[in-house]
Short mmCIF file of C-alpha atoms in Angstrom, two decimals:
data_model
loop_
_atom_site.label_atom_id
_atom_site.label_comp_id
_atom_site.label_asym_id
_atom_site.label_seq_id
_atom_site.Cartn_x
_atom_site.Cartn_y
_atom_site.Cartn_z
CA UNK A 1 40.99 -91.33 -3.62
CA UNK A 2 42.61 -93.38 -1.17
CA UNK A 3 43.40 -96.68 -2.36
CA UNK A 4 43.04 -100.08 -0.16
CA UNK A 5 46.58 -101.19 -1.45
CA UNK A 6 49.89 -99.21 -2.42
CA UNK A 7 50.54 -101.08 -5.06
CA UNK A 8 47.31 -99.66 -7.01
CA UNK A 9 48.41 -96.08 -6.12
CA UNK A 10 50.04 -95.76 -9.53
CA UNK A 11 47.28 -97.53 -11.15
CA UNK A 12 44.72 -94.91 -9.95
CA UNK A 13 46.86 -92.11 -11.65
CA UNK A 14 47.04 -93.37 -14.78
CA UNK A 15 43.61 -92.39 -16.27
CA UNK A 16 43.98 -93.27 -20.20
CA UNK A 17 44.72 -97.31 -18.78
CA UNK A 18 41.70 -96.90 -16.45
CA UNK A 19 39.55 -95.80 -18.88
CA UNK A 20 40.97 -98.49 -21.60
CA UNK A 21 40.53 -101.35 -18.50
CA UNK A 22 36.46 -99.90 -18.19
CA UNK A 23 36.44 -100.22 -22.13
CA UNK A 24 37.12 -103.75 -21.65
CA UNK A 25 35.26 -104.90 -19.16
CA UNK A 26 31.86 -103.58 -20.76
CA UNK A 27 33.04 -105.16 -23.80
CA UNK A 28 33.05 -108.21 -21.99
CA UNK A 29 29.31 -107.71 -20.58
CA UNK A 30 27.88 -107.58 -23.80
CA UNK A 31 29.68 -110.54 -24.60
CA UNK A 32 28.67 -112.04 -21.72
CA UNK A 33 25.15 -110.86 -22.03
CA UNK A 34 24.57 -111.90 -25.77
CA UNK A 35 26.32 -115.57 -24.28
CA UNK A 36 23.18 -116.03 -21.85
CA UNK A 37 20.80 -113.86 -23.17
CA UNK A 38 17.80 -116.74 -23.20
CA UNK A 39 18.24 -117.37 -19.72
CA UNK A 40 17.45 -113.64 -18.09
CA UNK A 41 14.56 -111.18 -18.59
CA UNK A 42 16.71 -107.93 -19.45
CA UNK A 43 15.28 -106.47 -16.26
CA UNK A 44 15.82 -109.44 -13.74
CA UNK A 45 18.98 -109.28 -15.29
CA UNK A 46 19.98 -105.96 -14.64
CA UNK A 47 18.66 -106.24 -10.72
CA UNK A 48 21.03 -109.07 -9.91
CA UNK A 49 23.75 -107.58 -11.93
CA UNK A 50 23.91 -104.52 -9.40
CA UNK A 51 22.12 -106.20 -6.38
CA UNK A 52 25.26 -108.27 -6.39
CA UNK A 53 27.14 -105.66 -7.21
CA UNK A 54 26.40 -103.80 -4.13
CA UNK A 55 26.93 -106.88 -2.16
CA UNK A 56 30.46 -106.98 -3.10
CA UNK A 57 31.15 -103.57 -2.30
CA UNK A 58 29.45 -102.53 0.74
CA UNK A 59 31.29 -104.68 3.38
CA UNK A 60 34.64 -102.60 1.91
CA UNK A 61 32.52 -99.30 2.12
CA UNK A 62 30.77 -99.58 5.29
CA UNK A 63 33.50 -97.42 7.26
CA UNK A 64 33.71 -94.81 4.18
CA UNK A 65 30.10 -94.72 4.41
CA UNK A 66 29.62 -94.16 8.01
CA UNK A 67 32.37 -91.10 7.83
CA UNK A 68 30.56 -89.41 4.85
CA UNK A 69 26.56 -89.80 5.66
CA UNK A 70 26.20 -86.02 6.51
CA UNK A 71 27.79 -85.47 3.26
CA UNK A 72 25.29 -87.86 1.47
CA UNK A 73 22.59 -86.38 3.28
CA UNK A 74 23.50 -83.19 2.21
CA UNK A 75 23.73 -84.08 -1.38
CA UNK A 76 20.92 -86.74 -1.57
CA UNK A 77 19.13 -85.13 -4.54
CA UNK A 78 22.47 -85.03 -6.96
CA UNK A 79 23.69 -88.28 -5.58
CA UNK A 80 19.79 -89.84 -6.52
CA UNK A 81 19.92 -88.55 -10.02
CA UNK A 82 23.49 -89.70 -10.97
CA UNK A 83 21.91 -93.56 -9.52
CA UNK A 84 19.41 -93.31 -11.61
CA UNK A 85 21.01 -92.30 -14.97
CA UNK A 86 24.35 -94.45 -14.03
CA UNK A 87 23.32 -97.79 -12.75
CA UNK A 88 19.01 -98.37 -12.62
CA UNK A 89 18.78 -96.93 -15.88
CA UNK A 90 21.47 -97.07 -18.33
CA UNK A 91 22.24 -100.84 -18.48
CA UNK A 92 18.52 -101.85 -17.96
CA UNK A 93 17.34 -99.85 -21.10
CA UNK A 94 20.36 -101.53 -22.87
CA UNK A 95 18.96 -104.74 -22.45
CA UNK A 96 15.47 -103.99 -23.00
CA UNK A 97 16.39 -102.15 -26.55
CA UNK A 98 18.01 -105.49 -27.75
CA UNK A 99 14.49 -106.86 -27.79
CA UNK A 100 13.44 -104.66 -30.15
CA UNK A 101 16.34 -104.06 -32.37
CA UNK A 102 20.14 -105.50 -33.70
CA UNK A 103 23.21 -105.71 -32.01
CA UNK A 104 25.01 -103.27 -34.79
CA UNK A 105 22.13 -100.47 -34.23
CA UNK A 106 23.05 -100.62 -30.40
CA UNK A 107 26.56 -101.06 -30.84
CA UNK A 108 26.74 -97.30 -33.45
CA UNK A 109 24.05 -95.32 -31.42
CA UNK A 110 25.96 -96.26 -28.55
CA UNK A 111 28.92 -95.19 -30.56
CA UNK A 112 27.31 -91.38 -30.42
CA UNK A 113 27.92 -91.19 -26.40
CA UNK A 114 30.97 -89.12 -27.04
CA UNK A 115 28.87 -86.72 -28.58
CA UNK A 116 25.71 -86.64 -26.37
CA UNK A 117 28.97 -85.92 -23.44
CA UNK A 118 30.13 -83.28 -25.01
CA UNK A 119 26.58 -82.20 -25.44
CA UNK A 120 25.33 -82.47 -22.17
CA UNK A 121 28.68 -80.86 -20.79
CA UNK A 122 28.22 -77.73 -22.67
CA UNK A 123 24.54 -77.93 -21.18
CA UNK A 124 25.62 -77.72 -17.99
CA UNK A 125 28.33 -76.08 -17.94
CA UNK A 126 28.90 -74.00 -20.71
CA UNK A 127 32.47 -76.28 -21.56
CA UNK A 128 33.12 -76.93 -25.44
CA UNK A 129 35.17 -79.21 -27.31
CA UNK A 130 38.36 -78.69 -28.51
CA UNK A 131 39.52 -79.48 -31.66
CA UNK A 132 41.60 -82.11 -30.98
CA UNK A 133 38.86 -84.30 -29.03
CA UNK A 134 36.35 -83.55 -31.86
CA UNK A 135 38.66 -84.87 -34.65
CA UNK A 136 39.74 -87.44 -32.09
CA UNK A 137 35.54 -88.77 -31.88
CA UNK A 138 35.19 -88.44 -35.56
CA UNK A 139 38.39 -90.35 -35.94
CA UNK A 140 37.04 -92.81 -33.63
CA UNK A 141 34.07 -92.79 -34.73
CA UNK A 142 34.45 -94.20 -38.38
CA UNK A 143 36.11 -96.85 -36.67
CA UNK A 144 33.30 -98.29 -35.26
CA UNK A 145 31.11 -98.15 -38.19
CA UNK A 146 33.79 -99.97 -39.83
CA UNK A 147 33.86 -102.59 -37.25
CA UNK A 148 30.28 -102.93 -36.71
CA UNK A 149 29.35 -102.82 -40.86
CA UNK A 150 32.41 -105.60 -41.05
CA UNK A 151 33.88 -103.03 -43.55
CA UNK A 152 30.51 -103.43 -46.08
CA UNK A 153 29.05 -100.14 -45.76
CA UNK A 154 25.83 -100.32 -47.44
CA UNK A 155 24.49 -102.78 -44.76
CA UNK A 156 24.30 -98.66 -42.80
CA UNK A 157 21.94 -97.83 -45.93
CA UNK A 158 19.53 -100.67 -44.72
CA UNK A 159 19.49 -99.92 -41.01
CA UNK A 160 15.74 -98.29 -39.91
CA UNK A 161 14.71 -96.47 -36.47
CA UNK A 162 12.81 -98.86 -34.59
CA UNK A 163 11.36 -98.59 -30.79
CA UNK A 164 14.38 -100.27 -29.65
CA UNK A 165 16.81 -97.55 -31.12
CA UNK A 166 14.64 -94.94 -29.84
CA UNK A 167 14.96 -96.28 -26.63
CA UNK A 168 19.07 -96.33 -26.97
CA UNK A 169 18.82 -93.29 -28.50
CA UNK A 170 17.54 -92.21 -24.96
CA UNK A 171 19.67 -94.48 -22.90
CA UNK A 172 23.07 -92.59 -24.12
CA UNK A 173 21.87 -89.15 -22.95
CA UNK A 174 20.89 -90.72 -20.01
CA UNK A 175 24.58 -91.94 -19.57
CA UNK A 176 25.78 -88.86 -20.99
CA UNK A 177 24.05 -87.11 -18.06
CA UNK A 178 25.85 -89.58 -15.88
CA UNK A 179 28.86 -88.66 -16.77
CA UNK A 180 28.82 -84.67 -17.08
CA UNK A 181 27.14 -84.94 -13.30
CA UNK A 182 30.87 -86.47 -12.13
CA UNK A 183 32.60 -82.88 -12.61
CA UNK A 184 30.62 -81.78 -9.50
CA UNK A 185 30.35 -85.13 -7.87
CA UNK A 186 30.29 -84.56 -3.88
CA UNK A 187 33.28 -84.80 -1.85
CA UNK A 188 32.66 -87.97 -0.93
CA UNK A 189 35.44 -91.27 -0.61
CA UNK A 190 35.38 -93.08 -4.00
CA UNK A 191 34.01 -96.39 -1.94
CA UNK A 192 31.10 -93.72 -0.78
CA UNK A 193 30.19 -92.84 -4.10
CA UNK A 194 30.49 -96.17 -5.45
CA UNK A 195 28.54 -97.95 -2.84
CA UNK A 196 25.71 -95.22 -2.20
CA UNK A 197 25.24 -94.78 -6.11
CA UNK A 198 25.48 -98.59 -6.80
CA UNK A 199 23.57 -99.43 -3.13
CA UNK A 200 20.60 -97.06 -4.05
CA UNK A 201 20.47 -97.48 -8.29
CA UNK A 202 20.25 -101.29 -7.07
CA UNK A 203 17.43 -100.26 -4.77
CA UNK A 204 15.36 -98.05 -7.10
CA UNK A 205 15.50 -100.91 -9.66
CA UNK A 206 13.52 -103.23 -7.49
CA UNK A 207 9.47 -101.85 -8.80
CA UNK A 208 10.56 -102.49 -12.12
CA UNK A 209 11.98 -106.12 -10.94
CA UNK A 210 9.07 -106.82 -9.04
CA UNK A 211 6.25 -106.02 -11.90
CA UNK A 212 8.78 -108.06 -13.97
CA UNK A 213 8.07 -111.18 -12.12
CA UNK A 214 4.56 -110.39 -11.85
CA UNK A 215 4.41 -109.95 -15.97
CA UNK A 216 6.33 -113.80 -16.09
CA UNK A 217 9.83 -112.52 -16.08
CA UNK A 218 12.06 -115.25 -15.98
CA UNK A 219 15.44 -116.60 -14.54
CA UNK A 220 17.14 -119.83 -15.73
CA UNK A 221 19.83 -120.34 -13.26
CA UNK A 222 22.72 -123.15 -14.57
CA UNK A 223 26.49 -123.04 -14.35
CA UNK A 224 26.55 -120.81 -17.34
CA UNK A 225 24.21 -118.24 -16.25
CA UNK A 226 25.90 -117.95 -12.32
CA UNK A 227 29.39 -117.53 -14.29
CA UNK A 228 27.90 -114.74 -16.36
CA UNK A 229 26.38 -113.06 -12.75
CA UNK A 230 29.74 -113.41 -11.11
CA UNK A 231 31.31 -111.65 -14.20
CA UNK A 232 28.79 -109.08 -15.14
CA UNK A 233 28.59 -108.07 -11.08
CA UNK A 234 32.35 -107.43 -10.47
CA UNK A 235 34.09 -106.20 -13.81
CA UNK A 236 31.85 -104.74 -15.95
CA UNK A 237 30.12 -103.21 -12.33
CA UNK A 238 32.14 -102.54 -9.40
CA UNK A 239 35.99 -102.29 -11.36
CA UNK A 240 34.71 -100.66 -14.31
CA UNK A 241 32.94 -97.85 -12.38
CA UNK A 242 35.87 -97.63 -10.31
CA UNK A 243 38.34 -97.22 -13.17
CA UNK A 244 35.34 -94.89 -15.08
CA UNK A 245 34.90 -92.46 -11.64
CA UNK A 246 38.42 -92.08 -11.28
CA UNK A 247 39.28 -91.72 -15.25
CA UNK A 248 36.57 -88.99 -15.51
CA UNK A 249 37.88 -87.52 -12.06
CA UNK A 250 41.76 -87.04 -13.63
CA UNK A 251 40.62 -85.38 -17.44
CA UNK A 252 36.98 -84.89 -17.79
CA UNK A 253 34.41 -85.77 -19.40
CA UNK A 254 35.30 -84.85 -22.77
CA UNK A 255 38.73 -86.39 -22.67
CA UNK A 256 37.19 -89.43 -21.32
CA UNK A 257 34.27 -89.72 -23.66
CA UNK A 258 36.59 -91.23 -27.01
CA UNK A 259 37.23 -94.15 -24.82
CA UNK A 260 33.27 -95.50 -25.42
CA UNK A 261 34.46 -95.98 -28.88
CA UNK A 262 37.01 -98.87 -27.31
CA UNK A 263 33.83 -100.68 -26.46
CA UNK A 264 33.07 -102.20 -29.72
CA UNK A 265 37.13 -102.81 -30.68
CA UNK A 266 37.30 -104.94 -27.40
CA UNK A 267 34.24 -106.65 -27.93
CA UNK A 268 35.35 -107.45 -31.69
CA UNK A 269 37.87 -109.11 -30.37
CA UNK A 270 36.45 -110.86 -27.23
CA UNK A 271 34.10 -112.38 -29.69
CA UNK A 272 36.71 -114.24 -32.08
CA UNK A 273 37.90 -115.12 -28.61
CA UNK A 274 34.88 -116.66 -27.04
CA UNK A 275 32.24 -117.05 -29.82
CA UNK A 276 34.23 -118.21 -32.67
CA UNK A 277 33.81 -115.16 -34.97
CA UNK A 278 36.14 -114.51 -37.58
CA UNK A 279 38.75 -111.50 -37.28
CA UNK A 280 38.84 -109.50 -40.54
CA UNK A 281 40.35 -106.91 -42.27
CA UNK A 282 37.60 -104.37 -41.35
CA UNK A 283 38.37 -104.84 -37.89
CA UNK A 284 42.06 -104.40 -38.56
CA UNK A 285 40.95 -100.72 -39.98
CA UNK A 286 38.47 -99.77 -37.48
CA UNK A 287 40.83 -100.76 -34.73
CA UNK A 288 43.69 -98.32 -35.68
CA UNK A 289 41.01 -95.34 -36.57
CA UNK A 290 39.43 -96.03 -33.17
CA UNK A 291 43.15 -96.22 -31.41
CA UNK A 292 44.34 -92.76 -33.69
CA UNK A 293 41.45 -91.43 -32.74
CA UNK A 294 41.33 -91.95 -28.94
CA UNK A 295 44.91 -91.15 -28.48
CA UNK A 296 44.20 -87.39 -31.15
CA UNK A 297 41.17 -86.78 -28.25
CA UNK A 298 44.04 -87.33 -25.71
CA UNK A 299 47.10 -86.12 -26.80
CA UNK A 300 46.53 -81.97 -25.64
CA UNK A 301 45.47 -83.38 -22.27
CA UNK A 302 48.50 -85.60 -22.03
CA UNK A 303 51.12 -82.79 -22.64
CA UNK A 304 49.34 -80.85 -20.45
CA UNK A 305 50.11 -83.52 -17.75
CA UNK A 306 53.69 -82.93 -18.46
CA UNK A 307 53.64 -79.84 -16.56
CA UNK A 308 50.81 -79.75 -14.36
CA UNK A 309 51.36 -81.94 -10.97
CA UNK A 310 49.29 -84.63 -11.45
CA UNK A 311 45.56 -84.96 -8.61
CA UNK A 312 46.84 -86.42 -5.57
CA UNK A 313 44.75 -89.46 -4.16
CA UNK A 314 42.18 -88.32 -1.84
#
């Protein structure tokens, strides 16, 4: 990856604070999402999130692009399916399964995506866990149903399958697929591969938008609601998939799957932060299980790095 400034050189081999940075900022969207979520149809929503997303990045791309179009010809078909699982789908059947079901059922099936990695991985091809990133999930793991139960565990005895967790239950091994698919991601510039799969999720999105308006979808545009476009379009979009590509490109999948768990510990704490809620003792727990746990999934990889010369930037 060739970076557009030297001083981000280090950044971009550094995968563990990449992948923490893409933790946070889509902590942040569902912050920001739950913070305006009267004023967008989860759809509509999703189509300006990545319209505007591609907006931002193709001006920076169009060179990159222009240099590696027999390569995206080439590899049209892969390039299509990782769109459609990364950007038109994933975040648009996120917001359409909070319609039908709670914030804490999204928050722990979303919890699983480590697993449905793995899963989908081994699928493909034929790679297995190791011991320390499965204790490293389960680790993790209980930390998040500790955050998201607030520490009282027999609210988890009460939660039911309804259509919405059916259709997260679908969305994470949709992302899962997203994510496996970057071991053999084309050769392609990282602004390529961010603007063609970003560009043409954005574009397949648009049916769905349009019969959306037609069924009385709806857009309330105020201060609040542009704020939460500008945010939603450039961090949790275009510099988390950067820092998510790149993370994935340095240790894998697998290594990079424990960092989903981060998602909820972030967003506990945006949410004292920006919606008043109140930091407890629950969160104190799950945060250190899902930090042990992360850095248990991490810590083989990370001696490994000791010896082995680190990726150079492409």
């Amino acid at each position: 990856m060739r970076v557009l400034f030297a001083p981000l050189r280090w950044l971009f081999d550094q995968p563990y604070l990449l992948l923490t940075l893409t933790s946070l900022f889509w902590a942040g969207n569902a912050v920001v999402a739950r913070a305006v979520i009267d004023d967008f149809s989860p759809i509509l929503f999703a189509q300006l999130r990545w319209g505007g997303a591609a907006l931002l990045i193709l001006p920076f791309a169009m060179k990159a692009l222009r240099a590696d179009w027999p390569v995206i010809q080439r590899h049209l078909g892969v390039l299509t399916l990782m769109a459609l699982c990364g950007i038109t789908l994933f975040n648009t059947l996120l917001y359409w399964a909070l319609e039908y079901t709670t914030a804490l059922n999204v928050v722990l099936l979303q919890a699983t995506t480590p697993l449905a990695i793995a899963f989908v991985v081994f699928m493909l091809f034929r790679e297995r866990l190791t011991f320390g990133q499965l204790a490293g999930i389960v680790v993790s793991l209980i930390g998040v149903v500790v955050i998201v139960s607030r520490g009282q565990l027999q609210v988890l005895a009460h939660l039911r399958l309804n259509p919405g967790d059916v259709i997260m239950l679908i969305d994470v091994v949709i992302y899962a697929t997203y994510s496996a698919l970057l071991k053999r991601r084309p050769p392609l510039h990282w602004l390529s591969f961010l603007a063609i799969t970003i560009g043409w999720g954005a574009i397949m999105l648009l049916p769905a938008s349009a019969l959306d308006l037609l069924r009385g979808g709806h857009i309330d545009i105020n201060a609040a609601s542009l704020a939460a476009l500008f945010y939603v379009a450039v961090f949790p979009s275009v510099l988390a998939y950067i820092c998510f590509n790149r993370g994935v490109d340095l240790i894998g999948p697998n290594r990079a799957g424990p960092f989903f768990h981060l998602v909820p510990f972030f967003g506990a704490i945006l949410a004292v932060f920006a919606l008043g809620e109140t930091f407890t003792y629950a969160h104190a727990f799950g945060g250190v299980c899902i930090l042990g746990g992360v850095f248990l999934a991490s810590r083989r990889q990370r001696l490994k790095n000791r010896v082995e010369p680190e990726r150079s930037l492409s």
